[in-house]
Coordinates of C-alpha atoms and ligand atoms in Angstrom, one line a residue:
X1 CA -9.7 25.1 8.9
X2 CA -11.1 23.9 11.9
X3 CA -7.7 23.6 14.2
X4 CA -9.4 19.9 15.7
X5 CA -8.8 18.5 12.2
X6 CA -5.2 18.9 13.1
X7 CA -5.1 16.7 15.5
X8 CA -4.7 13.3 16.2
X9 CA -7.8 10.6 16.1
X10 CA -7.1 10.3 19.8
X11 CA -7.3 13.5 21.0
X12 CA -10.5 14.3 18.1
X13 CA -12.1 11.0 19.9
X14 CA -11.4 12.9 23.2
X15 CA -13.6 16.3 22.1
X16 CA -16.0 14.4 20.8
X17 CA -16.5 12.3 24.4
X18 CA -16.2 15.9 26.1
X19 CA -18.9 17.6 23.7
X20 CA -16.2 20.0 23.0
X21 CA -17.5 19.2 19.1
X22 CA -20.1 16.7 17.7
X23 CA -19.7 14.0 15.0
X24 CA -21.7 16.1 12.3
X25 CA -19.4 19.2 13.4
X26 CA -16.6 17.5 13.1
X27 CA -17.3 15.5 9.8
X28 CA -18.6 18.9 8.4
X29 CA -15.4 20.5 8.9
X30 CA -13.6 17.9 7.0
X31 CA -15.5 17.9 3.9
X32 CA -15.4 21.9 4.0
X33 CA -11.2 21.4 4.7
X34 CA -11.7 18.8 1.4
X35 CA -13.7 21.6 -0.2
X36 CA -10.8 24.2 0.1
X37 CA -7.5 22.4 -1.0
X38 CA -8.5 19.5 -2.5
X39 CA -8.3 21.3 -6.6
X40 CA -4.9 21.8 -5.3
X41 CA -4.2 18.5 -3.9
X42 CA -6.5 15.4 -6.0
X43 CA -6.6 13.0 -3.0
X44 CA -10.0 11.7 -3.9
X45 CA -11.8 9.7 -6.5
X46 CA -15.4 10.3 -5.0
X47 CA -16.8 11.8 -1.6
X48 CA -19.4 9.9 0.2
X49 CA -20.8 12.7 2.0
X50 CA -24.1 11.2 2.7
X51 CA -23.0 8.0 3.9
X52 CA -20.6 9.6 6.0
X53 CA -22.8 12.0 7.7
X54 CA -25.5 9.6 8.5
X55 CA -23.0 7.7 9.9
X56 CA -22.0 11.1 12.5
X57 CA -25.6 11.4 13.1
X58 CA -25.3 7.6 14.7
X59 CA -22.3 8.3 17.0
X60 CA -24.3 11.9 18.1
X61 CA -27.3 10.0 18.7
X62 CA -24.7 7.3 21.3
X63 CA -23.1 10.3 22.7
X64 CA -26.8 11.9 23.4
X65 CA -28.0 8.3 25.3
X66 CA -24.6 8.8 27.2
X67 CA -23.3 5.2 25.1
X68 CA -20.0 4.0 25.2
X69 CA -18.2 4.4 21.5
X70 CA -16.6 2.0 20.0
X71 CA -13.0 2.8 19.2
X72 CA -12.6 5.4 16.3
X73 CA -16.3 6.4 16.3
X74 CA -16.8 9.8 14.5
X75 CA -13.3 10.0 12.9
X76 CA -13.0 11.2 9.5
X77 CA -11.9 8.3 7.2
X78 CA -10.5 8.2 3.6
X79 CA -11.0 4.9 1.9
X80 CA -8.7 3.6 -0.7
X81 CA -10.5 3.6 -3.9
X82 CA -9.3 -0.6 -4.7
X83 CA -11.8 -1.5 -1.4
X84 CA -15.9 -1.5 -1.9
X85 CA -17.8 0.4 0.2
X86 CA -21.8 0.6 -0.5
X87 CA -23.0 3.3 -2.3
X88 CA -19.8 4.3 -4.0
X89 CA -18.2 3.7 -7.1
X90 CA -15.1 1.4 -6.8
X91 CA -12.6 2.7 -9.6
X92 CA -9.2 0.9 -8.6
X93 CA -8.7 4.7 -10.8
X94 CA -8.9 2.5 -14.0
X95 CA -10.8 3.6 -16.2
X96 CA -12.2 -0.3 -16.9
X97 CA -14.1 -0.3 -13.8
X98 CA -15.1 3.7 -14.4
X99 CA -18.7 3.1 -13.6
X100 CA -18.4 0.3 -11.5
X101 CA -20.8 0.6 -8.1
X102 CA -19.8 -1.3 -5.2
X103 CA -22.0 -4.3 -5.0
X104 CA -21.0 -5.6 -1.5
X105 CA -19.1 -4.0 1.6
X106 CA -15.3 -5.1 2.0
X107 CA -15.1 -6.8 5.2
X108 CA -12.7 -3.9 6.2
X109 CA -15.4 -1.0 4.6
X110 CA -18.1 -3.6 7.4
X111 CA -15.9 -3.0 9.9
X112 CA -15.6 0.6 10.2
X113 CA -19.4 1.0 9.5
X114 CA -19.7 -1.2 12.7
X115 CA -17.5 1.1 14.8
X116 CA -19.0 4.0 13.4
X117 CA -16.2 5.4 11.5
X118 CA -17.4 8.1 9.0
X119 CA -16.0 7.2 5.6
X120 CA -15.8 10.5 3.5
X121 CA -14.7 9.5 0.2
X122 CA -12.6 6.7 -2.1
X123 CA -9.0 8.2 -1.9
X124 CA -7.1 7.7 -5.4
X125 CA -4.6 6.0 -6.2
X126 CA -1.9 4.1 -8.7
X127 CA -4.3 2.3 -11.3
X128 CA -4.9 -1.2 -9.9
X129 CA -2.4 -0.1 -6.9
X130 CA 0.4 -0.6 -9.8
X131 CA 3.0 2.3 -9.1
X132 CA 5.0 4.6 -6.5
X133 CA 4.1 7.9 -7.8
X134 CA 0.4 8.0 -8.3
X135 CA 0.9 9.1 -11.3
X136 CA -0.7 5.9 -13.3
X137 CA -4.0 7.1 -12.2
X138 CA -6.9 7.1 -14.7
X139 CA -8.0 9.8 -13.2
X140 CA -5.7 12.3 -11.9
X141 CA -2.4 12.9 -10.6
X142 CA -2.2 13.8 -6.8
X143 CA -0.2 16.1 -5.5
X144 CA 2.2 16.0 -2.3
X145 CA 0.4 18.6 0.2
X146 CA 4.2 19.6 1.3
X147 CA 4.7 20.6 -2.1
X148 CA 3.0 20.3 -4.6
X149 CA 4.5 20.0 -7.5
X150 CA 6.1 16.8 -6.0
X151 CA 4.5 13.1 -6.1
X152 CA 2.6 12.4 -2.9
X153 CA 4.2 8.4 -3.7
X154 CA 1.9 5.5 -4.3
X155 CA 0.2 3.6 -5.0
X156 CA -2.0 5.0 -1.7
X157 CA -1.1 8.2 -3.0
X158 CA -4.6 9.5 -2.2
X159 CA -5.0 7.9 1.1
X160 CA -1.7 9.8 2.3
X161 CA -1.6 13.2 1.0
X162 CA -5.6 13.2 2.5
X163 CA -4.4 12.6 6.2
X164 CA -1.1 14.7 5.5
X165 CA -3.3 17.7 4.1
X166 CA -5.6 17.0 7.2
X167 CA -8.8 16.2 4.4
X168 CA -9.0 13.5 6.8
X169 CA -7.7 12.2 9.9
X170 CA -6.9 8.5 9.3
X171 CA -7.1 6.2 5.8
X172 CA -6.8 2.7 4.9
X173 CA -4.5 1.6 1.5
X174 CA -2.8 -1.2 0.2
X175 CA 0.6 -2.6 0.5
X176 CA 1.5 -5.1 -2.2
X177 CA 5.3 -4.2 -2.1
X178 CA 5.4 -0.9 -0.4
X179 CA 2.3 1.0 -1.3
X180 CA 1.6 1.7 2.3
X181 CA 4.9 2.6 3.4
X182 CA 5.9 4.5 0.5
X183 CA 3.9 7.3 0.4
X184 CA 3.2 7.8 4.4
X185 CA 7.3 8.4 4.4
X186 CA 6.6 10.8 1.3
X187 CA 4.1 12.6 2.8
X188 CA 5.3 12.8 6.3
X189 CA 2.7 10.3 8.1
X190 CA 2.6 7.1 9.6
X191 CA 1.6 4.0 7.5
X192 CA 1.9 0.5 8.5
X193 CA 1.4 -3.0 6.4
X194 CA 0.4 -5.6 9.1
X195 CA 1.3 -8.9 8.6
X196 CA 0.2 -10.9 5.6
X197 CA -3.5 -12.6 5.9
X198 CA -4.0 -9.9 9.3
X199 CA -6.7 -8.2 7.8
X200 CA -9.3 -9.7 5.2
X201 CA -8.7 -8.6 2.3
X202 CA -12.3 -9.6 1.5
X203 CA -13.9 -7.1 -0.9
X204 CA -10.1 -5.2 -2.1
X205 CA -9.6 -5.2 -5.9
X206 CA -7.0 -8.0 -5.8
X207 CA -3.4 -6.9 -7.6
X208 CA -1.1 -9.5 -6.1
X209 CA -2.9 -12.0 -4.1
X210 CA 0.0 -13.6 -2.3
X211 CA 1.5 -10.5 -1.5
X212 CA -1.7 -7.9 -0.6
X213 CA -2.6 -6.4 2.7
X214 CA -4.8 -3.3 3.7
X215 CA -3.3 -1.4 6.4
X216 CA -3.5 1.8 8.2
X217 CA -2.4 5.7 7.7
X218 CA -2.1 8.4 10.6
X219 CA -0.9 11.1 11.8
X220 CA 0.7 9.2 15.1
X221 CA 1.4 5.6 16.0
X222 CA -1.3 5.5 18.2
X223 CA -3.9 6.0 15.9
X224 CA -2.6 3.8 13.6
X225 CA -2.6 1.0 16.3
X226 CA -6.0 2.0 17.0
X227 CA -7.2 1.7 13.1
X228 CA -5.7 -1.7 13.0
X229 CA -7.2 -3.3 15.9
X230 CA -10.6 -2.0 14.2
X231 CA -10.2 -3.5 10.9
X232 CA -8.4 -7.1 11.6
X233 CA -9.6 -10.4 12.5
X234 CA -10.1 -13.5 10.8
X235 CA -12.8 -13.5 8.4
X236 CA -14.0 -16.6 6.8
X237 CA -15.0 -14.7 3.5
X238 CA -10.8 -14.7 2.7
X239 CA -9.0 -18.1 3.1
X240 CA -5.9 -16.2 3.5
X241 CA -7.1 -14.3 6.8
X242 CA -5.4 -16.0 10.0
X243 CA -7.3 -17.7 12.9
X244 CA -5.2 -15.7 15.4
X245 CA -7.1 -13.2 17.8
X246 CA -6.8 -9.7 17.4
X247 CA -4.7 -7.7 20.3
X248 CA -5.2 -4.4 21.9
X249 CA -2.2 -3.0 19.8
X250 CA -2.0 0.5 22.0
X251 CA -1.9 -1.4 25.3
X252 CA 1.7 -2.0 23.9
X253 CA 2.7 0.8 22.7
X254 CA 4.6 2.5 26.1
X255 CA 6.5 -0.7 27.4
X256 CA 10.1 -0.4 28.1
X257 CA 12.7 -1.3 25.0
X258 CA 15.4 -1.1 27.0
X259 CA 18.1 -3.5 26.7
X260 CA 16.6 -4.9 23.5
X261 CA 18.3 -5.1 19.7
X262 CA 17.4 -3.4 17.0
X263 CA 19.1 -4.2 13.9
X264 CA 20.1 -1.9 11.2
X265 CA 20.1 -3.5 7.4
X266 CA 23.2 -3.0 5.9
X267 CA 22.3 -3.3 1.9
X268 CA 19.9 -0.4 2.3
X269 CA 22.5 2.4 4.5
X270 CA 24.3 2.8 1.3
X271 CA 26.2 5.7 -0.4
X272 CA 22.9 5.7 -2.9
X273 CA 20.9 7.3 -0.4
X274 CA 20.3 10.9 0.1
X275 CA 22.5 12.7 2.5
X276 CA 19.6 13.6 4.3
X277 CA 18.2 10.4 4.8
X278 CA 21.3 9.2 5.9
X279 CA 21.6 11.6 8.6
X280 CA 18.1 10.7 9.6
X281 CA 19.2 6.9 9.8
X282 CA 21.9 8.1 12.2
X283 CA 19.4 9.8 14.2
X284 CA 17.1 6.9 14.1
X285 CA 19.7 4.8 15.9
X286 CA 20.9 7.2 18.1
X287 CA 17.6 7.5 19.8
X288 CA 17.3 3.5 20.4
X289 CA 20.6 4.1 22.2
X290 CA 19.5 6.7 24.0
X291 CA 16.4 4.4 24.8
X292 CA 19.1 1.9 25.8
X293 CA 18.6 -0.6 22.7
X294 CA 21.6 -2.2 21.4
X295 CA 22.3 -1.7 17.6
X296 CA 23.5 -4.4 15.5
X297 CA 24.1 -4.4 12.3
X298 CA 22.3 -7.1 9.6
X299 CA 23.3 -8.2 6.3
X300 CA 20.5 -9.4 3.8
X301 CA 22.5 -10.9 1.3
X302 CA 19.2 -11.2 -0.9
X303 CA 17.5 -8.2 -0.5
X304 CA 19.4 -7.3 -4.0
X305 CA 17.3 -9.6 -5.6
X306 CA 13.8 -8.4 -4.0
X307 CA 13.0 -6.0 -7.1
X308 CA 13.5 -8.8 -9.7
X309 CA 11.8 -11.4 -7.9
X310 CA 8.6 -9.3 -7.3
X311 CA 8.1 -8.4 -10.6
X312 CA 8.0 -11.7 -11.2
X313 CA 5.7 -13.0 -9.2
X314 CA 3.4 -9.7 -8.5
X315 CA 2.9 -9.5 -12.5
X316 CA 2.2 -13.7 -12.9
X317 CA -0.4 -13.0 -9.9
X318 CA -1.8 -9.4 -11.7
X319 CA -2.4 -11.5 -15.2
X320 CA -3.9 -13.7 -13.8
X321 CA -6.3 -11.8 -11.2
X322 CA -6.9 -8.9 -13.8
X323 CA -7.9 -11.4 -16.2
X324 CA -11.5 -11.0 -15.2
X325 CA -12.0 -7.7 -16.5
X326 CA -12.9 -9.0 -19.8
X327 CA -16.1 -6.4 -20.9
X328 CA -18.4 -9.6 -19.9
X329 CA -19.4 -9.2 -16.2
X330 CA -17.2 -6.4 -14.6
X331 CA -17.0 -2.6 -15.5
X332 CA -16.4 -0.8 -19.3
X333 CA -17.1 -2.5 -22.2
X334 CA -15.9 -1.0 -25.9
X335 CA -18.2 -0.1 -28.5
X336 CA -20.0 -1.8 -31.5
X337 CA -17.9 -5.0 -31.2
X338 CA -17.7 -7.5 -34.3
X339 CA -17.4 -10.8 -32.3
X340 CA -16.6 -12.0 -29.2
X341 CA -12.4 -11.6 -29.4
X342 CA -12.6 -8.3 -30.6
X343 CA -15.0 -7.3 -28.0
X344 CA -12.2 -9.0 -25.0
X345 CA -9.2 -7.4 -26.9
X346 CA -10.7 -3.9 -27.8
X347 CA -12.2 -3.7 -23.9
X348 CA -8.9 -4.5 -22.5
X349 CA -6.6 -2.0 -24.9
X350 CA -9.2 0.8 -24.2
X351 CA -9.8 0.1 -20.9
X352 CA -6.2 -0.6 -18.9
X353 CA -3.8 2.3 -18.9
X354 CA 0.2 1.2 -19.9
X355 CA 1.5 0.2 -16.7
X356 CA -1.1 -2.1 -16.1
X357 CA -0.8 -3.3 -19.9
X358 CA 2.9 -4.0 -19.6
X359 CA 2.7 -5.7 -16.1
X360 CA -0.3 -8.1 -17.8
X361 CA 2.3 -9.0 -20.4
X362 CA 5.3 -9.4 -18.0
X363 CA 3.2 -11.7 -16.1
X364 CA 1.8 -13.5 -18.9
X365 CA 5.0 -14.1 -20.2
X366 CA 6.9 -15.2 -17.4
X367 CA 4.1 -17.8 -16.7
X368 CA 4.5 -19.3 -20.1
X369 CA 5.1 -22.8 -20.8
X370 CA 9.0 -22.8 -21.4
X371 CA 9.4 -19.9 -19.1
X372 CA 7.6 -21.0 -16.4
X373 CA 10.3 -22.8 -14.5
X374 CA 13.4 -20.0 -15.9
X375 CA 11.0 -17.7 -14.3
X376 CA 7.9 -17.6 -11.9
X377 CA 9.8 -21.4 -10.4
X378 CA 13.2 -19.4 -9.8
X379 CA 11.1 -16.8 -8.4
X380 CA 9.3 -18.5 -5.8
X381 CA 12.9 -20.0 -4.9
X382 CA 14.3 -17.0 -4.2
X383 CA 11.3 -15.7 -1.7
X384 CA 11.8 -18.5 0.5
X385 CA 15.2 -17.3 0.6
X386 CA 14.8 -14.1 1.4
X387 CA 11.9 -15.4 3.9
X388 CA 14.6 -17.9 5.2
X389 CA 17.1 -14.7 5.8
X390 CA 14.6 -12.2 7.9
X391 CA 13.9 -15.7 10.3
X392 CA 17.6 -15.8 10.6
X393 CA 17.9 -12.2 11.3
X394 CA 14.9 -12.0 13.7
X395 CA 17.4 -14.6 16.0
X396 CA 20.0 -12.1 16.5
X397 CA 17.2 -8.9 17.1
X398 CA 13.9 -7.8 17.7
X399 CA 13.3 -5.3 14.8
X400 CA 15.1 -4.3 12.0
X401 CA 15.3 -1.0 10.7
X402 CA 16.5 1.0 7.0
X403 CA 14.9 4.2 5.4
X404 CA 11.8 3.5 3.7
X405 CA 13.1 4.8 0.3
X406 CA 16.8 6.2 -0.3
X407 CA 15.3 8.8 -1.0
X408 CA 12.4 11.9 -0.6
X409 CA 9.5 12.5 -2.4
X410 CA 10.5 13.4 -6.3
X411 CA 8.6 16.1 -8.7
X412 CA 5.7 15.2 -10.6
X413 CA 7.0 13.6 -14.0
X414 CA 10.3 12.6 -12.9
X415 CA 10.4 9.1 -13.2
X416 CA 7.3 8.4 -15.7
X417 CA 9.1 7.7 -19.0
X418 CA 11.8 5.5 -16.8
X419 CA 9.7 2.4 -15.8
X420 CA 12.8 0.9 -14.1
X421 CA 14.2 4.1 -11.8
X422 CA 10.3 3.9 -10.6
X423 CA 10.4 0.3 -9.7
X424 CA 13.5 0.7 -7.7
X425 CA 12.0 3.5 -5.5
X426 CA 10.8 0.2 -3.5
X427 CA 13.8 -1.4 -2.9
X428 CA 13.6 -1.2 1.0
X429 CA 10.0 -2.0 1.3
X430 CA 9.1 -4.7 -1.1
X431 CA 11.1 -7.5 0.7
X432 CA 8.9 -6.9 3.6
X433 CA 5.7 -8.3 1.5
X434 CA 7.7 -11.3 0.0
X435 CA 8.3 -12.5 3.7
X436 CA 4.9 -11.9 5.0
X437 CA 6.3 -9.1 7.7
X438 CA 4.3 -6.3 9.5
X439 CA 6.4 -2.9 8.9
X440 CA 5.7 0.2 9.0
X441 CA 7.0 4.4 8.0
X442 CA 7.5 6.4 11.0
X443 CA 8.3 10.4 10.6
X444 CA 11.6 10.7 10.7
X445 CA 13.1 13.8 9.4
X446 CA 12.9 16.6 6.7
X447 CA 15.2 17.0 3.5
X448 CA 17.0 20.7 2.6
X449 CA 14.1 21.3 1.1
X450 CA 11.6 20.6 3.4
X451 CA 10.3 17.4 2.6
X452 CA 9.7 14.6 4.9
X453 CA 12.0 11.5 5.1
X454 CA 10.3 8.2 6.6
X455 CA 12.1 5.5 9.3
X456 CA 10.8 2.0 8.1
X457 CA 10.6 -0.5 10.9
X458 CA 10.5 -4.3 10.5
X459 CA 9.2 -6.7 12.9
X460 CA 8.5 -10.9 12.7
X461 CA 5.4 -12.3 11.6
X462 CA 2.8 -11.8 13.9
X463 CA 4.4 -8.8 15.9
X464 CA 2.9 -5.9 15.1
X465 CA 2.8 -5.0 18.8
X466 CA 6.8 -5.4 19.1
X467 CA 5.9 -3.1 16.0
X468 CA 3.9 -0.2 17.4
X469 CA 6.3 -0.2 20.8
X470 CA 9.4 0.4 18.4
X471 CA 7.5 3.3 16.4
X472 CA 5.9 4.6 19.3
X473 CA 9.2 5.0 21.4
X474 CA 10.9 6.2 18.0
X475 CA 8.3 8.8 17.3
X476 CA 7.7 9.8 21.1
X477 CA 11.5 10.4 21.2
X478 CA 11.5 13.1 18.4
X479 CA 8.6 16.0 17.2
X480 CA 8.9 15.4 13.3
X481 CA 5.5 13.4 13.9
X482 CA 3.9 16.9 14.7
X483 CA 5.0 19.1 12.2
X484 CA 2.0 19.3 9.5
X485 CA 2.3 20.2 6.0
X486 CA 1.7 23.9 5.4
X487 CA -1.0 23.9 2.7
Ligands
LIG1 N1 5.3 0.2 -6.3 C1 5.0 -1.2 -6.4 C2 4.4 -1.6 -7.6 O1 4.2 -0.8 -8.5 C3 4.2 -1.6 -5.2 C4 2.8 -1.3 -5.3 C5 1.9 -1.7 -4.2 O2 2.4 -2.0 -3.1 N2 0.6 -1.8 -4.4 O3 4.0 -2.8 -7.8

């Protein structure tokens, strides 16, 4: 492998400005790195060679004319396979929307074709993001590039294990109640949900529309302060986007936390984690110490209920979004129907795998009439309490910290037949997306066995650079950010 593909986007951007390597070069190298592990590792859908080479040729032609580049020109991208991008299929790896061609750029797909970002392929994933495994894909488990016969987590599964495995150097996903997070801790990167309406969300396969936000994957915080600045903004083409203006996230990331609070969650440092993780909550907190913070700890009396009240509310908001994929307009349609019902029911039950099935009739269900206000009401109740408690919390400090999962990544086929262990593999990051937070994985640590353990940091709405100067100083304080998977 080309050793630059090791390296950060920073440092890749770097070469590039020094002609140590061009765009194409650089490009190249990653779809011959794809070429040689990814049987092994499954991290993509499709490639989009084509489109990402012609984009390479651009940021060579700039660099030729002696151009300034925008930020993150010429870096090797993987794309989610939920966002559209034209010129490739967009899957959501369901086999419904198999055939489906992008019709449209996502605003976030617009905005890396503005800065010249070379987008190399649709990175798989959990089918309609619904998972933590990748393992619900329609087309193909991926595998964790520190060993792979473990899950790479999901439901970015693809988008991680493609920056861990060094396919790529940075990737977007989605983060509807951990999918970001998740898997960058299982695969040993940095991932990071921004704050809810941050980035549009314009063009992503929608899941859970109140709860849904693209966000970034690296190898270092840097980068991923780099990749966020690129892809938010408000956007008129999503409601939900917020008027705010977008900051210069890495101007933040080396300020001085001295003196300030971090608070540690009490309901997730529990005897149910891993010893390991454990240990690498201890470390976490005694290097904000060492960088003079003052630790506190937080009770979230309702983080308990986060699981229940999710899968409420993401499975009313899934029936109702994935209602459109009815054989009519969008994607697969069965064969030789006999009227129009049996064409909507036998599309549907041949189209949507299981998970997606039984999350259509939790939804359904709980947004019945007589179940309505026993359910999806009572729900929304207990969000604004949960909301309620992280504005409380954020009085007393400035970020709030817990491991992203209890524990590290599992083997393949672990927790499939057990619908419920899988669910509760999110129970640090999913109350994060009910209150609107930015958060984000940082490297933390490695199990016995090798595997990488993530730190999850919280911040308020809005924060994301409090955000990146936490991870930063975290990650700058330790080397587990620079230790790559051996694959
Ligand atoms: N694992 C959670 C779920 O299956 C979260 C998924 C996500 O964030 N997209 O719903």
């Amino acid at each position: 492998m080309n050793e630059l593909l090791k390296k950060t986007a920073t440092e890749q951007s770097r070469a590039l400005k020094n002609k140590e390597i061009s765009a194409v070069e650089l490009t190249q190298a990653a779809f011959e790195r794809i070429n040689s592990v990814e049987d092994k590792i499954g991290a993509f859908n499709s490639l989009t060679q084509e489109t990402a080479m012609e984009t390479a040729k651009k940021v060579d032609e700039k660099i030729a004319k002696g151009e300034d580049l925008p930020l993150l020109a010429g870096i090797p991208l993987a794309l989610k396979d939920n966002m559209n991008l034209v010129g490739s299929k967009t899957t959501a790896s369901s086999k419904i929307l198999e055939n489906f061609v992008s019709p449209f750029n996502s605003t976030v797909a617009q905005k890396l074709l503005d800065n010249f970002v070379p987008i190399v392929g649709k990175a798989n994933l959990d089918e309609f993001a619904m998972g933590s495994s990748n393992e619900n894909s329609a087309f193909g488990k991926v595998h964790n590039p520190w060993d792979l016969n473990k899950v790479p987590g999901g439901s970015s599964g693809g988008s991680a294990a493609s920056v861990s495995s060094c396919e790529a150097t940075l990737a977007l996903g989605s983060d509807t109640g951990g999918s970001i997070r998740l898997p960058a801790s299982f695969c040993g990167i940095v991932g990071m949900k921004p704050t809810y309406g941050r980035v549009s969300r314009y063009g992503l396969i929608a899941f859970a529309s109140s709860l849904d936000q693209i966000g970034p994957f690296a190898r270092s915080v840097e980068d991923a302060a780099n990749l966020l600045e690129v892809i938010s903004g408000h956007d008129p083409k999503d409601s939900t986007s917020l008027n705010m203006p977008v900051e210069h996230y890495a101007d933040f990331l080396k300020n001085d936390i001295k003196g300030r609070k971090v608070g540690v969650i009490k309901e997730l440092i529990t005897e149910g984690n891993m010893p390991e993780v454990q240990k690498a909550i201890e470390n976490a907190i005694e290097t904000y110490k060492k960088l003079g913070c003052e630790i506190k700890e937080v009770s979230l009396k309702n983080l308990k209920y986060s699981i229940g009240i999710y899968y409420i509310l993401a499975t009313a908001e899934c029936s109702s979004n994935l209602a459109r994929f009815d054989g009519v307009r969008y994607g697969y349609r069965c064969s030789n129907p006999e009227n129009l019902m049996d064409m909507y029911t036998r599309t549907r039950a041949e189209g949507f795998g299981p998970e997606v099935k039984r999350r259509i009739m939790l939804g359904t269900y709980a947004l019945s009439a007589g179940y309505y206000d026993a359910y999806y009401k009572k729900a929304q109740q207990m969000r604004a309490l949960v909301t309620q408690e992280f504005l409380e919390a954020f009085k007393e400090v400035d970020v709030l910290i817990s491991p992203t999962c209890p524990n590290t990544a599992f083997e393949l086929g672990a927790k499939s037949s057990d619908p419920l262990a899988m669910y509760l593999t999110d129970i640090a990051t999913i109350s994060c997306n009910l209150a609107g937070l930015p958060g984000m994985s940082v490297p933390a640590g490695f199990d016995n066995s090798g595997m990488p353990i993530g730190l999850q940091i919280l911040a308020p709405q809005m924060q994301e650079t409090r955000l990146f100067n936490f991870a930063y100083q975290f990650e700058q304080a330790n080397d587990f950010y620079t230790k790559l998977a051996d694959i």
